[in-house]
């Protein structure tokens, strides 16, 4: 079974530029998550989709971050304009219900450096 | 979701069992205990989860105390490739649940 795919793996941009990340979840997984992981910290949830609807975006900085999940499969996360503090790894995860509770499976992440 | 407390770091000798503790004293009855690990430059990897009973799979064993206020992840024969940050998370079993990651425990397996 293929895992969660993300691209690009690395991105370097200057502040005030825009950037987009792409995620393809595991086939059949209805729930998709985007996390931000700053160096030395655990991942922090940015947004959660169920199919193509948003379940939770309470921690998404909506003045500069946006995300969409067209047709309930692939998803893109965009930052416009980027700030220095956005330098982090952006992780995508998808989940399926196993016996007793969901289990989230993570992609390799996109490492963003904002200069 | 309940918060968890883990030691920031631990060492373990290669070939020995690694026992990683987690306190979750405010866990509620419908919350599961999940363990993930993150090897350098990779995304978090699912290890195991449980509700009340002890669980075992090909990677590890999960021991949950009877009052469910703490748990221990056991890697029976640690290898150098088990060096990683281990996260203990408690969360409801609802579809589309929200995981709250703490800083985790950095396990170093030493040769």
Coordinates of N, CA and C in Angstrom, one line a residue:
Chain A
X1 N 0.9 -1.2 0.0 CA 0.0 0.0 0.0 C 0.9 1.2 0.0
X2 N 0.7 2.2 -0.9 CA 1.4 3.4 -1.0 C 1.1 4.2 0.2
X3 N 2.1 5.0 0.7 CA 1.9 5.9 1.8 C 1.5 7.2 1.4
X4 N 1.5 8.2 2.3 CA 1.1 9.6 2.0 C 2.3 10.2 1.2
X5 N 1.9 10.8 0.1 CA 2.9 11.4 -0.7 C 2.9 13.0 -0.6
X6 N 4.0 13.6 -0.5 CA 4.1 15.0 -0.4 C 5.1 15.6 -1.4
X7 N 4.9 16.8 -1.9 CA 5.9 17.4 -2.7 C 5.7 18.9 -2.6
X8 N 6.8 19.7 -2.7 CA 8.2 19.2 -2.8 C 8.7 18.7 -1.5
X9 N 9.9 18.1 -1.4 CA 10.4 17.8 -0.1 C 11.1 18.9 0.5
X10 N 11.7 19.8 -0.3 CA 12.4 21.0 0.3 C 12.0 22.2 -0.6
X11 N 11.9 23.4 0.1 CA 11.6 24.6 -0.6 C 12.3 25.7 0.2
X12 N 13.0 26.6 -0.6 CA 13.6 27.8 0.0 C 13.0 29.0 -0.7
X13 N 12.5 29.9 0.0 CA 11.9 31.1 -0.6 C 12.4 32.3 0.3
X14 N 12.1 33.5 -0.3 CA 12.4 34.7 0.5 C 11.1 35.2 1.1
X15 N 11.2 35.9 2.2 CA 10.0 36.4 2.9 C 9.2 37.3 1.9
X16 N 7.9 37.2 2.1 CA 6.9 37.9 1.3 C 6.6 37.2 0.0
X17 N 7.3 36.1 -0.3 CA 7.0 35.3 -1.5 C 5.9 34.3 -1.1
X18 N 5.3 33.7 -2.1 CA 4.2 32.7 -1.8 C 4.8 31.3 -2.1
X19 N 4.2 30.3 -1.5 CA 4.6 28.9 -1.7 C 3.4 28.0 -1.6
X20 N 3.5 26.9 -2.2 CA 2.4 25.9 -2.2 C 2.9 24.5 -2.0
X21 N 2.3 23.7 -1.2 CA 2.7 22.3 -0.9 C 1.5 21.4 -1.3
X22 N 1.9 20.2 -1.8 CA 0.9 19.3 -2.3 C 0.9 18.0 -1.5
X23 N -0.3 17.4 -1.3 CA -0.3 16.1 -0.5 C -1.3 15.2 -1.2
X24 N -0.9 13.9 -1.4 CA -1.8 12.9 -1.9 C -1.9 11.8 -0.8
X25 N -3.1 11.7 -0.2 CA -3.3 10.8 1.0 C -3.3 9.3 0.5
X26 N -3.3 8.4 1.5 CA -3.5 7.0 1.2 C -4.9 6.8 0.6
X27 N -5.0 6.0 -0.4 CA -6.2 5.8 -1.1 C -7.3 5.3 -0.1
X28 N -8.4 5.9 -0.2 CA -9.6 5.5 0.6 C -9.7 6.2 2.0
X29 N -8.6 7.0 2.3 CA -8.6 7.7 3.6 C -9.4 9.0 3.4
X30 N -10.5 9.1 4.2 CA -11.4 10.3 4.0 C -10.9 11.5 4.8
X31 N -10.1 11.3 5.8 CA -9.7 12.4 6.6 C -8.2 12.8 6.3
X32 N -8.0 14.1 6.1 CA -6.6 14.5 5.8 C -6.3 15.7 6.7
X33 N -5.0 15.7 7.1 CA -4.5 16.7 8.1 C -3.3 17.4 7.5
X34 N -3.2 18.7 7.9 CA -1.9 19.4 7.7 C -1.4 19.8 9.0
X35 N -0.1 19.5 9.3 CA 0.6 19.9 10.5 C 1.8 20.8 10.2
X36 N 2.1 21.7 11.1 CA 3.3 22.4 11.1 C 4.2 22.0 12.2
X37 N 5.5 21.7 11.9 CA 6.4 21.3 12.9 C 7.7 22.2 12.9
X38 N 7.8 23.0 13.9 CA 8.9 23.9 14.0 C 10.0 23.1 14.7
X39 N 11.3 23.4 14.3 CA 12.4 22.6 14.8 C 12.4 22.5 16.3
X40 N 12.5 21.2 16.8 CA 12.6 21.0 18.2 C 11.3 20.8 18.9
X41 N 10.2 21.0 18.2 CA 8.8 20.9 18.7 C 8.1 19.7 18.1
X42 N 7.0 19.3 18.7 CA 6.1 18.3 18.1 C 5.2 19.0 17.1
X43 N 4.6 18.2 16.2 CA 3.8 18.7 15.1 C 2.6 19.4 15.7
X44 N 2.1 20.5 15.1 CA 0.9 21.2 15.5 C -0.1 21.2 14.4
X45 N -1.3 20.8 14.7 CA -2.3 20.8 13.6 C -2.7 22.1 13.1
X46 N -2.7 22.3 11.8 CA -3.1 23.5 11.1 C -4.6 23.4 10.6
X47 N -4.9 22.3 10.0 CA -6.2 22.1 9.4 C -6.5 20.7 9.2
X48 N -7.8 20.3 9.3 CA -8.3 18.9 9.2 C -9.5 18.9 8.2
X49 N -9.4 18.0 7.2 CA -10.5 17.9 6.3 C -11.1 16.5 6.5
X50 N -12.4 16.5 6.3 CA -13.2 15.2 6.1 C -13.8 15.2 4.7
X51 N -13.3 14.3 3.9 CA -13.6 14.4 2.5 C -13.1 15.8 2.0
X52 N -14.0 16.6 1.4 CA -13.5 17.9 0.9 C -14.0 19.0 1.8
X53 N -14.6 18.7 3.0 CA -15.0 19.7 3.9 C -14.0 19.9 5.1
X54 N -14.0 21.2 5.6 CA -13.1 21.5 6.7 C -13.7 21.1 8.0
X55 N -13.0 20.3 8.8 CA -13.5 19.9 10.2 C -13.0 20.9 11.2
X56 N -11.7 21.2 11.1 CA -11.1 22.1 12.1 C -10.0 22.9 11.5
X57 N -10.1 24.2 11.5 CA -9.0 25.1 11.0 C -8.7 26.2 12.0
X58 N -9.0 25.9 13.3 CA -8.9 26.9 14.4 C -7.5 27.4 14.6
X59 N -6.5 26.6 14.2 CA -5.1 27.0 14.4 C -4.4 27.4 13.1
X60 N -5.2 27.6 12.0 CA -4.6 28.0 10.8 C -4.6 29.5 10.7
X61 N -3.4 30.1 10.5 CA -3.3 31.6 10.4 C -4.0 32.1 9.1
X62 N -5.2 32.3 9.1 CA -6.0 32.5 7.9 C -5.6 33.8 7.1
X63 N -4.9 34.7 7.7 CA -4.5 35.9 7.0 C -3.5 35.6 5.9
X64 N -2.8 34.4 6.1 CA -1.7 34.1 5.1 C -1.7 32.7 4.7
X65 N -2.4 31.8 5.4 CA -2.4 30.4 5.0 C -3.8 30.1 4.5
X66 N -3.8 29.2 3.5 CA -5.0 28.7 2.9 C -4.8 27.2 2.5
X67 N -5.9 26.5 2.5 CA -5.8 25.1 2.1 C -7.1 24.6 1.5
X68 N -6.9 23.7 0.6 CA -8.1 23.2 -0.1 C -7.9 21.7 -0.4
X69 N -9.0 21.0 -0.5 CA -9.0 19.6 -0.8 C -10.1 19.3 -1.8
X70 N -9.7 19.4 -3.1 CA -10.6 19.3 -4.2 C -11.0 17.8 -4.4
X71 N -12.2 17.5 -4.6 CA -12.7 16.2 -4.9 C -12.5 15.2 -3.7
X72 N -12.1 15.7 -2.6 CA -11.9 14.8 -1.4 C -10.7 13.9 -1.5
X73 N -9.7 14.3 -2.3 CA -8.5 13.4 -2.4 C -7.3 14.2 -2.1
X74 N -6.6 14.8 -3.2 CA -5.4 15.6 -3.0 C -5.7 16.9 -2.3
X75 N -4.7 17.4 -1.7 CA -4.8 18.7 -1.0 C -3.6 19.6 -1.2
X76 N -3.9 20.9 -1.2 CA -2.8 21.8 -1.3 C -2.8 22.8 -0.1
X77 N -1.7 23.2 0.4 CA -1.6 24.2 1.5 C -0.7 25.3 0.9
X78 N -1.2 26.5 1.0 CA -0.5 27.7 0.5 C -0.2 28.7 1.6
X79 N 0.9 29.4 1.4 CA 1.3 30.4 2.3 C 1.6 31.7 1.4
X80 N 0.9 32.8 1.7 CA 1.0 34.0 0.9 C 0.6 35.2 1.7
X81 N 1.6 36.1 2.1 CA 3.0 36.0 1.9 C 3.7 35.3 3.0
X82 N 4.8 34.7 2.8 CA 5.6 34.0 3.8 C 6.3 34.9 4.7
X83 N 6.4 34.5 6.0 CA 7.2 35.2 7.0 C 8.4 34.3 7.4
X84 N 9.3 34.9 8.1 CA 10.5 34.2 8.5 C 10.1 33.1 9.5
X85 N 9.0 33.3 10.3 CA 8.6 32.4 11.3 C 7.9 31.2 10.7
X86 N 7.6 31.2 9.4 CA 6.9 30.1 8.8 C 7.9 29.0 8.4
X87 N 9.2 29.2 8.7 CA 10.2 28.2 8.4 C 9.9 27.0 9.3
X88 N 9.7 25.8 8.7 CA 9.2 24.7 9.5 C 9.1 23.5 8.5
X89 N 8.8 22.3 9.0 CA 8.4 21.2 8.2 C 6.9 21.1 8.2
X90 N 6.3 21.0 7.0 CA 4.9 20.9 6.9 C 4.5 19.4 6.6
X91 N 3.8 18.8 7.5 CA 3.5 17.4 7.4 C 2.0 17.2 7.0
X92 N 1.8 16.3 6.1 CA 0.4 15.9 5.7 C 0.2 14.5 6.3
X93 N -1.0 14.2 6.8 CA -1.4 12.9 7.3 C -2.8 12.6 6.8
X94 N -3.1 11.3 6.7 CA -4.4 10.8 6.5 C -4.8 9.7 7.4
X95 N -6.0 9.5 7.7 CA -6.4 8.5 8.7 C -7.5 7.6 8.3
X96 N -7.5 6.4 8.9 CA -8.5 5.4 8.7 C -8.9 4.9 10.0
X97 N -10.1 4.4 10.1 CA -10.5 3.8 11.4 C -10.1 2.4 11.5
X98 N -9.3 2.0 12.5 CA -8.9 0.7 12.8 C -9.7 0.2 14.0
X99 N -9.5 -1.0 14.5 CA -10.3 -1.4 15.6 C -10.0 -0.5 16.8
X100 N -10.9 0.3 17.2 CA -10.7 1.2 18.3 C -9.9 2.4 17.9
X101 N -10.6 3.4 17.3 CA -9.9 4.7 17.1 C -9.2 4.8 15.8
X102 N -9.2 6.1 15.3 CA -8.5 6.4 14.1 C -7.0 6.2 14.3
X103 N -6.3 5.9 13.2 CA -4.8 5.9 13.2 C -4.4 6.8 12.0
X104 N -3.6 7.8 12.3 CA -3.1 8.7 11.3 C -1.7 8.2 10.8
X105 N -1.6 8.4 9.5 CA -0.4 8.0 8.8 C 0.2 9.3 8.1
X106 N 1.5 9.5 8.4 CA 2.1 10.7 8.0 C 3.0 10.6 6.7
X107 N 3.0 11.7 5.9 CA 3.9 11.7 4.8 C 5.3 12.2 5.3
X108 N 6.3 12.3 4.4 CA 7.7 12.6 4.8 C 7.8 14.1 5.1
X109 N 6.9 14.9 4.7 CA 7.0 16.3 5.0 C 7.7 17.2 4.0
X110 N 7.4 18.5 4.0 CA 8.1 19.4 3.2 C 8.8 20.4 4.1
X111 N 10.1 20.5 3.9 CA 10.9 21.4 4.8 C 11.0 22.8 4.1
X112 N 10.4 23.8 4.7 CA 10.3 25.1 4.2 C 11.3 26.0 4.9
X113 N 12.2 26.7 4.1 CA 13.1 27.7 4.7 C 12.7 29.0 4.1
X114 N 12.4 30.0 5.0 CA 12.1 31.4 4.5 C 13.3 32.3 4.9
X115 N 13.9 32.9 3.9 CA 15.0 33.8 4.1 C 14.7 35.2 4.2
Chain B
X1 N -8.5 17.5 24.5 CA -7.8 16.2 24.6 C -6.8 16.4 25.8
X2 N -6.6 15.2 26.5 CA -5.8 15.2 27.7 C -4.3 15.5 27.3
X3 N -3.6 16.1 28.2 CA -2.2 16.3 28.0 C -1.4 15.1 28.5
X4 N -0.2 15.0 28.0 CA 0.7 13.9 28.5 C 2.0 14.5 28.9
X5 N 2.7 13.8 29.8 CA 4.0 14.1 30.3 C 5.0 13.0 30.0
X6 N 6.1 13.3 29.3 CA 7.1 12.3 29.0 C 8.5 12.9 29.4
X7 N 9.4 12.0 29.8 CA 10.8 12.5 30.0 C 11.4 13.0 28.7
X8 N 12.2 14.1 28.8 CA 12.7 14.7 27.5 C 13.7 13.8 26.8
X9 N 14.4 12.9 27.5 CA 15.4 12.1 26.9 C 15.6 10.8 27.7
X10 N 16.1 9.8 27.0 CA 16.4 8.5 27.6 C 17.5 7.8 26.7
X11 N 18.3 7.0 27.4 CA 19.3 6.2 26.7 C 19.0 4.7 26.9
X12 N 19.3 3.9 26.0 CA 19.1 2.5 26.1 C 20.2 1.8 25.3
X13 N 20.7 0.7 25.9 CA 21.8 -0.1 25.3 C 21.2 -1.0 24.2
X14 N 21.9 -1.0 23.1 CA 21.5 -1.9 21.9 C 21.2 -3.3 22.4
X15 N 20.1 -3.9 22.0 CA 19.8 -5.3 22.4 C 19.0 -5.4 23.6
X16 N 18.9 -4.3 24.4 CA 18.1 -4.3 25.7 C 16.7 -3.8 25.4
X17 N 15.8 -4.0 26.4 CA 14.5 -3.5 26.2 C 14.5 -2.0 26.5
X18 N 13.8 -1.2 25.8 CA 13.6 0.2 26.0 C 12.2 0.4 26.6
X19 N 12.1 1.0 27.7 CA 10.8 1.3 28.4 C 10.6 2.8 28.5
X20 N 9.6 3.2 27.7 CA 9.4 4.7 27.6 C 8.1 5.0 28.4
X21 N 8.1 5.8 29.5 CA 7.0 6.1 30.2 C 6.2 7.3 29.7
X22 N 4.9 7.3 30.1 CA 4.1 8.5 29.7 C 3.0 8.6 30.8
X23 N 2.9 9.8 31.3 CA 1.8 10.1 32.3 C 0.7 10.9 31.6
X24 N -0.5 10.4 31.9 CA -1.7 11.1 31.3 C -2.8 11.0 32.4
X25 N -2.6 11.7 33.5 CA -3.4 11.6 34.6 C -4.9 12.1 34.4
X26 N -5.1 13.0 33.4 CA -6.4 13.5 33.2 C -7.1 12.8 32.0
X27 N -6.7 11.7 31.7 CA -7.3 10.9 30.6 C -8.8 10.6 30.9
X28 N -9.6 10.7 30.0 CA -11.0 10.4 30.2 C -11.3 9.0 29.6
X29 N -12.5 8.5 30.0 CA -12.8 7.1 29.7 C -12.8 6.7 28.3
X30 N -13.1 7.7 27.4 CA -13.2 7.3 26.0 C -12.0 7.7 25.2
X31 N -10.9 8.0 25.9 CA -9.7 8.4 25.2 C -8.7 7.3 25.1
X32 N -8.1 7.2 23.9 CA -7.1 6.1 23.6 C -5.7 6.7 23.9
X33 N -4.8 5.8 24.1 CA -3.4 6.2 24.2 C -2.7 5.7 22.9
X34 N -2.1 6.7 22.2 CA -1.4 6.4 20.9 C 0.1 6.7 21.1
X35 N 0.9 5.9 20.5 CA 2.4 6.1 20.4 C 2.8 6.2 19.0
X36 N 3.6 7.3 18.7 CA 4.2 7.5 17.4 C 5.7 7.7 17.7
X37 N 6.5 7.6 16.6 CA 7.9 7.9 16.7 C 8.3 8.7 15.5
X38 N 9.3 9.5 15.6 CA 9.8 10.3 14.5 C 11.3 10.2 14.4
X39 N 11.7 9.5 13.4 CA 13.2 9.4 13.1 C 13.6 10.7 12.3
X40 N 14.8 11.1 12.5 CA 15.3 12.3 12.0 C 14.9 12.5 10.5
X41 N 14.3 13.7 10.2 CA 14.0 14.1 8.8 C 12.9 13.2 8.2
X42 N 12.1 12.5 9.0 CA 11.0 11.7 8.5 C 9.7 12.2 9.2
X43 N 8.6 11.8 8.6 CA 7.3 12.1 9.3 C 7.1 11.1 10.4
X44 N 6.2 11.5 11.4 CA 5.9 10.5 12.5 C 5.4 9.2 12.0
X45 N 5.8 8.1 12.6 CA 5.4 6.8 12.3 C 4.6 6.2 13.4
X46 N 3.4 5.6 13.0 CA 2.5 5.0 14.0 C 3.2 3.7 14.6
X47 N 3.1 3.6 15.9 CA 3.6 2.4 16.5 C 2.5 1.5 17.1
X48 N 1.7 2.0 17.9 CA 0.7 1.2 18.6 C -0.3 2.1 19.3
X49 N -1.5 1.6 19.6 CA -2.4 2.3 20.5 C -3.3 1.4 21.2
X50 N -3.9 1.9 22.3 CA -4.8 1.1 23.2 C -5.7 1.9 24.0
X51 N -6.7 1.2 24.5 CA -7.7 1.9 25.4 C -7.6 1.5 26.8
X52 N -7.7 0.2 27.2 CA -7.6 -0.2 28.5 C -6.6 -1.4 28.7
X53 N -6.7 -2.3 27.7 CA -5.9 -3.5 27.8 C -4.5 -3.3 27.2
X54 N -3.6 -4.1 27.7 CA -2.3 -4.1 27.1 C -2.3 -4.6 25.7
X55 N -1.5 -4.0 24.8 CA -1.5 -4.3 23.4 C -0.1 -4.7 23.0
X56 N 0.0 -5.6 22.0 CA 1.3 -5.9 21.4 C 1.2 -6.1 19.9
X57 N 2.2 -5.6 19.2 CA 2.3 -5.8 17.8 C 3.7 -6.1 17.4
X58 N 4.0 -6.1 16.1 CA 5.3 -6.5 15.7 C 6.4 -5.5 16.1
X59 N 6.0 -4.3 16.4 CA 7.0 -3.3 16.8 C 7.2 -3.1 18.3
X60 N 6.1 -3.2 19.0 CA 6.2 -2.9 20.4 C 5.1 -3.4 21.3
X61 N 5.2 -3.2 22.6 CA 4.1 -3.5 23.5 C 3.7 -2.3 24.2
X62 N 2.4 -2.2 24.5 CA 1.9 -1.0 25.3 C 1.3 -1.5 26.5
X63 N 1.8 -1.0 27.7 CA 1.3 -1.4 29.0 C 0.5 -0.2 29.6
X64 N -0.7 -0.3 29.8 CA -1.5 0.7 30.4 C -1.9 0.3 31.8
X65 N -1.7 1.2 32.8 CA -2.0 0.9 34.2 C -3.5 0.8 34.3
X66 N -3.9 0.1 35.4 CA -5.3 -0.2 35.6 C -6.1 1.1 35.7
X67 N -5.6 2.1 36.4 CA -6.3 3.4 36.5 C -6.2 4.3 35.2
X68 N -5.4 3.8 34.3 CA -5.2 4.4 33.0 C -4.5 5.8 33.1
X69 N -3.9 6.1 34.2 CA -3.3 7.4 34.3 C -1.8 7.4 33.8
X70 N -1.3 6.3 33.5 CA 0.0 6.2 32.9 C 0.2 5.0 32.0
X71 N 1.1 5.0 31.1 CA 1.4 3.9 30.3 C 2.9 3.8 30.0
X72 N 3.3 2.6 29.5 CA 4.7 2.4 29.1 C 4.8 1.7 27.7
X73 N 5.6 2.3 26.9 CA 5.9 1.7 25.6 C 7.1 0.9 25.7
X74 N 7.1 -0.4 25.3 CA 8.2 -1.3 25.4 C 8.7 -1.7 24.1
X75 N 10.0 -1.4 23.8 CA 10.6 -1.9 22.6 C 11.5 -3.1 23.1
X76 N 11.1 -4.3 22.8 CA 11.8 -5.4 23.5 C 13.2 -5.6 23.2
X77 N 13.7 -5.3 22.1 CA 15.1 -5.5 21.8 C 15.6 -4.3 20.9
X78 N 15.9 -3.2 21.6 CA 16.2 -2.0 20.9 C 17.4 -2.1 19.9
X79 N 17.3 -1.5 18.8 CA 18.4 -1.4 17.8 C 18.7 0.0 17.6
X80 N 19.9 0.2 16.9 CA 20.3 1.6 16.6 C 19.2 2.3 15.8
X81 N 18.5 1.6 15.0 CA 17.5 2.2 14.1 C 16.2 2.7 14.9
X82 N 16.2 2.3 16.2 CA 15.1 2.8 17.0 C 15.4 4.1 17.7
X83 N 16.5 4.7 17.4 CA 16.8 6.0 17.9 C 15.9 7.0 17.2
X84 N 15.1 7.7 18.0 CA 14.1 8.6 17.5 C 13.4 9.4 18.6
X85 N 12.5 10.3 18.3 CA 11.7 11.0 19.2 C 10.4 10.2 19.3
X86 N 10.0 9.8 20.5 CA 8.8 9.1 20.7 C 7.7 9.9 21.4
X87 N 6.5 9.9 20.7 CA 5.4 10.8 21.2 C 4.3 9.9 21.8
X88 N 3.8 10.3 22.9 CA 2.7 9.7 23.5 C 1.5 10.7 23.4
X89 N 0.4 10.2 22.9 CA -0.7 11.1 22.6 C -2.0 10.4 23.1
X90 N -2.9 11.2 23.8 CA -4.2 10.7 24.2 C -5.2 11.4 23.4
X91 N -6.2 10.7 22.9 CA -7.2 11.3 22.0 C -8.4 10.4 22.0
X92 N -9.5 11.1 21.7 CA -10.8 10.3 21.5 C -10.7 9.4 20.3
X93 N -11.5 8.4 20.3 CA -11.5 7.5 19.1 C -12.4 7.9 18.0
X94 N -12.9 9.1 18.1 CA -13.8 9.6 17.1 C -13.2 9.7 15.7
X95 N -14.0 9.5 14.7 CA -13.5 9.7 13.4 C -13.0 11.1 13.1
X96 N -11.8 11.3 12.6 CA -11.3 12.6 12.4 C -10.8 13.3 13.6
X97 N -10.2 12.6 14.5 CA -9.8 13.2 15.8 C -8.6 14.1 15.7
X98 N -8.4 14.9 16.6 CA -7.3 15.9 16.6 C -6.3 15.4 17.6
X99 N -5.0 15.1 17.1 CA -3.9 14.8 17.9 C -3.2 16.0 18.4
X100 N -2.8 16.0 19.7 CA -2.0 17.1 20.2 C -0.7 16.5 20.6
X101 N 0.4 16.9 19.9 CA 1.7 16.4 20.1 C 2.4 17.2 21.1
X102 N 3.0 16.6 22.1 CA 3.9 17.3 23.0 C 5.4 17.2 22.5
X103 N 6.4 17.6 23.3 CA 7.7 17.5 22.8 C 8.3 16.1 22.7
X104 N 7.7 15.1 23.3 CA 8.1 13.7 23.2 C 9.3 13.4 24.0
X105 N 9.8 12.1 23.9 CA 11.0 11.6 24.5 C 12.0 11.3 23.4
X106 N 13.2 11.9 23.5 CA 14.3 11.5 22.6 C 15.0 10.3 23.1
X107 N 14.8 9.2 22.4 CA 15.5 7.9 22.8 C 16.7 7.7 22.0
X108 N 17.8 7.5 22.7 CA 19.1 7.3 22.0 C 19.5 5.8 22.3
X109 N 19.6 5.0 21.3 CA 20.0 3.6 21.5 C 21.5 3.6 21.3
X110 N 22.3 3.1 22.3 CA 23.7 3.2 22.2 C 24.3 1.9 21.9
X111 N 25.4 1.8 21.1 CA 26.0 0.5 20.8 C 26.8 -0.1 21.9

